[in-house]
mmCIF file of C-alpha atoms in Angstrom:
data_model
loop_
_atom_site.group_PDB
_atom_site.id
_atom_site.type_symbol
_atom_site.label_atom_id
_atom_site.label_comp_id
_atom_site.label_asym_id
_atom_site.label_seq_id
_atom_site.Cartn_x
_atom_site.Cartn_y
_atom_site.Cartn_z
ATOM 1 C CA MET A 1241 -21.928 -28.088 18.644
ATOM 2 C CA ILE A 1242 -21.003 -25.239 15.711
ATOM 3 C CA ILE A 1243 -22.528 -23.836 13.327
ATOM 4 C CA PHE A 1244 -20.607 -23.229 9.341
ATOM 5 C CA GLY A 1245 -21.616 -22.271 6.244
ATOM 6 C CA THR A 1246 -20.935 -20.050 3.337
ATOM 7 C CA LYS A 1247 -23.348 -16.801 2.483
ATOM 8 C CA GLY A 1248 -23.342 -15.383 -1.001
ATOM 9 C CA TYR A 1249 -22.906 -11.162 -1.371
ATOM 10 C CA LEU A 1250 -23.630 -9.313 -4.422
ATOM 11 C CA TYR A 1251 -22.156 -5.853 -5.384
ATOM 12 C CA GLN A 1252 -22.699 -3.860 -8.734
ATOM 13 C CA LEU A 1253 -19.789 -1.774 -9.049
ATOM 14 C CA ALA A 1254 -20.773 0.305 -12.007
ATOM 15 C CA MET A 1255 -23.002 0.369 -15.036
ATOM 16 C CA LEU A 1256 -21.373 0.083 -18.251
ATOM 17 C CA THR A 1257 -22.949 1.191 -21.549
ATOM 18 C CA LEU A 1258 -21.546 -1.432 -23.901
ATOM 19 C CA VAL A 1259 -22.573 -3.005 -27.413
ATOM 20 C CA CYS A 1260 -23.506 -6.821 -26.367
ATOM 21 C CA GLY A 1261 -21.663 -9.913 -27.828
ATOM 22 C CA ASN A 1262 -25.190 -11.744 -27.596
ATOM 23 C CA CYS A 1263 -27.934 -9.206 -28.752
ATOM 24 C CA GLY A 1264 -25.591 -6.916 -30.762
ATOM 25 C CA ASN A 1265 -26.961 -3.959 -28.875
ATOM 26 C CA PRO A 1266 -25.496 -1.135 -27.215
ATOM 27 C CA SER A 1267 -27.253 -0.959 -23.813
ATOM 28 C CA ALA A 1268 -26.486 -0.572 -20.186
ATOM 29 C CA HIS A 1269 -24.610 -3.070 -18.584
ATOM 30 C CA ALA A 1270 -24.124 -3.626 -15.143
ATOM 31 C CA LEU A 1271 -20.754 -4.910 -13.380
ATOM 32 C CA ARG A 1272 -20.998 -6.769 -10.739
ATOM 33 C CA LYS A 1273 -19.304 -8.777 -8.380
ATOM 34 C CA GLN A 1274 -20.396 -11.951 -6.118
ATOM 35 C CA VAL A 1275 -18.401 -12.675 -3.254
ATOM 36 C CA THR A 1276 -18.461 -16.115 -1.060
ATOM 37 C CA LYS A 1277 -17.685 -16.128 2.404
ATOM 38 C CA PHE A 1278 -17.517 -18.759 4.989
ATOM 39 C CA THR A 1279 -19.128 -17.933 8.318
ATOM 40 C CA LEU A 1280 -18.730 -19.197 11.751
ATOM 41 C CA PHE A 1281 -21.827 -19.204 13.488
ATOM 42 C CA PHE A 1282 -23.369 -16.480 11.576
ATOM 43 C CA VAL A 1283 -20.268 -14.137 11.558
ATOM 44 C CA PRO A 1284 -18.522 -14.286 7.680
ATOM 45 C CA LEU A 1285 -15.224 -14.384 8.893
ATOM 46 C CA PHE A 1286 -13.341 -14.844 4.822
ATOM 47 C CA PRO A 1287 -14.040 -15.044 1.372
ATOM 48 C CA VAL A 1288 -13.542 -18.268 -0.497
ATOM 49 C CA SER A 1289 -14.393 -17.095 -3.955
ATOM 50 C CA VAL A 1290 -14.606 -14.036 -5.772
ATOM 51 C CA LYS A 1291 -16.109 -13.457 -9.409
ATOM 52 C CA TYR A 1292 -17.254 -10.955 -11.688
ATOM 53 C CA SER A 1293 -19.618 -10.613 -14.274
ATOM 54 C CA THR A 1294 -21.399 -8.028 -16.535
ATOM 55 C CA GLN A 1295 -25.554 -8.485 -17.526
ATOM 56 C CA CYS A 1296 -26.851 -6.629 -20.127
ATOM 57 C CA THR A 1297 -30.038 -4.744 -19.382
ATOM 58 C CA PHE A 1298 -31.553 -5.550 -22.380
ATOM 59 C CA CYS A 1299 -31.483 -9.165 -23.209
ATOM 60 C CA GLY A 1300 -30.512 -10.273 -19.339
ATOM 61 C CA ALA A 1301 -27.318 -12.461 -21.120
ATOM 62 C CA GLN A 1302 -24.548 -12.704 -18.573
ATOM 63 C CA ARG A 1303 -20.932 -12.881 -19.528
ATOM 64 C CA ARG A 1304 -17.653 -14.105 -16.980
ATOM 65 C CA LEU A 1305 -15.325 -11.799 -16.933
ATOM 66 C CA SER A 1306 -11.391 -11.889 -15.130
ATOM 67 C CA SER A 1307 -10.538 -9.459 -12.427
ATOM 68 C CA ALA A 1308 -7.957 -7.670 -14.363
ATOM 69 C CA GLU A 1309 -10.953 -7.064 -16.699
ATOM 70 C CA ALA A 1310 -12.928 -6.444 -14.446
ATOM 71 C CA ASP A 1311 -11.013 -3.851 -12.404
ATOM 72 C CA HIS A 1312 -10.037 -2.444 -16.631
ATOM 73 C CA LEU A 1313 -13.982 -1.491 -17.108
ATOM 74 C CA GLN A 1314 -13.972 -0.008 -13.371
ATOM 75 C CA ALA A 1315 -11.324 2.086 -14.081
ATOM 76 C CA GLY A 1316 -12.801 3.559 -17.716
ATOM 77 C CA ALA A 1317 -16.277 3.876 -15.851
ATOM 78 C CA ALA A 1318 -14.773 6.050 -12.790
ATOM 79 C CA GLY A 1319 -12.454 8.163 -14.907
ATOM 80 C CA GLY A 1320 -14.013 9.092 -17.642
ATOM 81 C CA GLN A 1321 -11.644 8.672 -20.461
ATOM 82 C CA GLY A 1322 -13.762 9.450 -23.249
ATOM 83 C CA ASN A 1323 -14.691 5.323 -23.876
ATOM 84 C CA PRO A 1324 -17.933 4.621 -24.376
ATOM 85 C CA VAL A 1325 -18.024 3.468 -20.673
ATOM 86 C CA GLN A 1326 -20.468 5.420 -18.246
ATOM 87 C CA GLY A 1327 -20.446 4.699 -14.728
ATOM 88 C CA SER A 1328 -22.218 5.074 -10.818
ATOM 89 C CA SER A 1329 -20.407 3.383 -7.628
ATOM 90 C CA GLN A 1330 -22.630 1.440 -5.429
ATOM 91 C CA GLN A 1331 -21.150 0.103 -2.031
ATOM 92 C CA GLN A 1332 -23.933 -1.861 -0.249
ATOM 93 C CA PRO A 1333 -24.822 -5.417 -1.337
ATOM 94 C CA TYR A 1334 -27.098 -7.849 -2.600
ATOM 95 C CA GLN A 1335 -27.280 -10.795 -0.144
ATOM 96 C CA SER A 1336 -28.127 -13.957 -1.820
#
């Protein structure tokens, strides 16, 4: 008997201050990375899919991002290059 499946992990990469495309308010946005991993006997082995998104903390609207866009936003948050983004890094995933 072989037990296999998938398990999802949600990582919060940074908190950014952006203008929301939905409500138009300048508010904090959570930059998140969702990773789905293949599991064998409840042991996560390798990632099956990786998705990036931002979520507005004011209205709750989510927007999908490409990996290049997410890398650019995360680099701006970590670098503090005078952009209107501020960030803090989190390492622990939320499991779904």
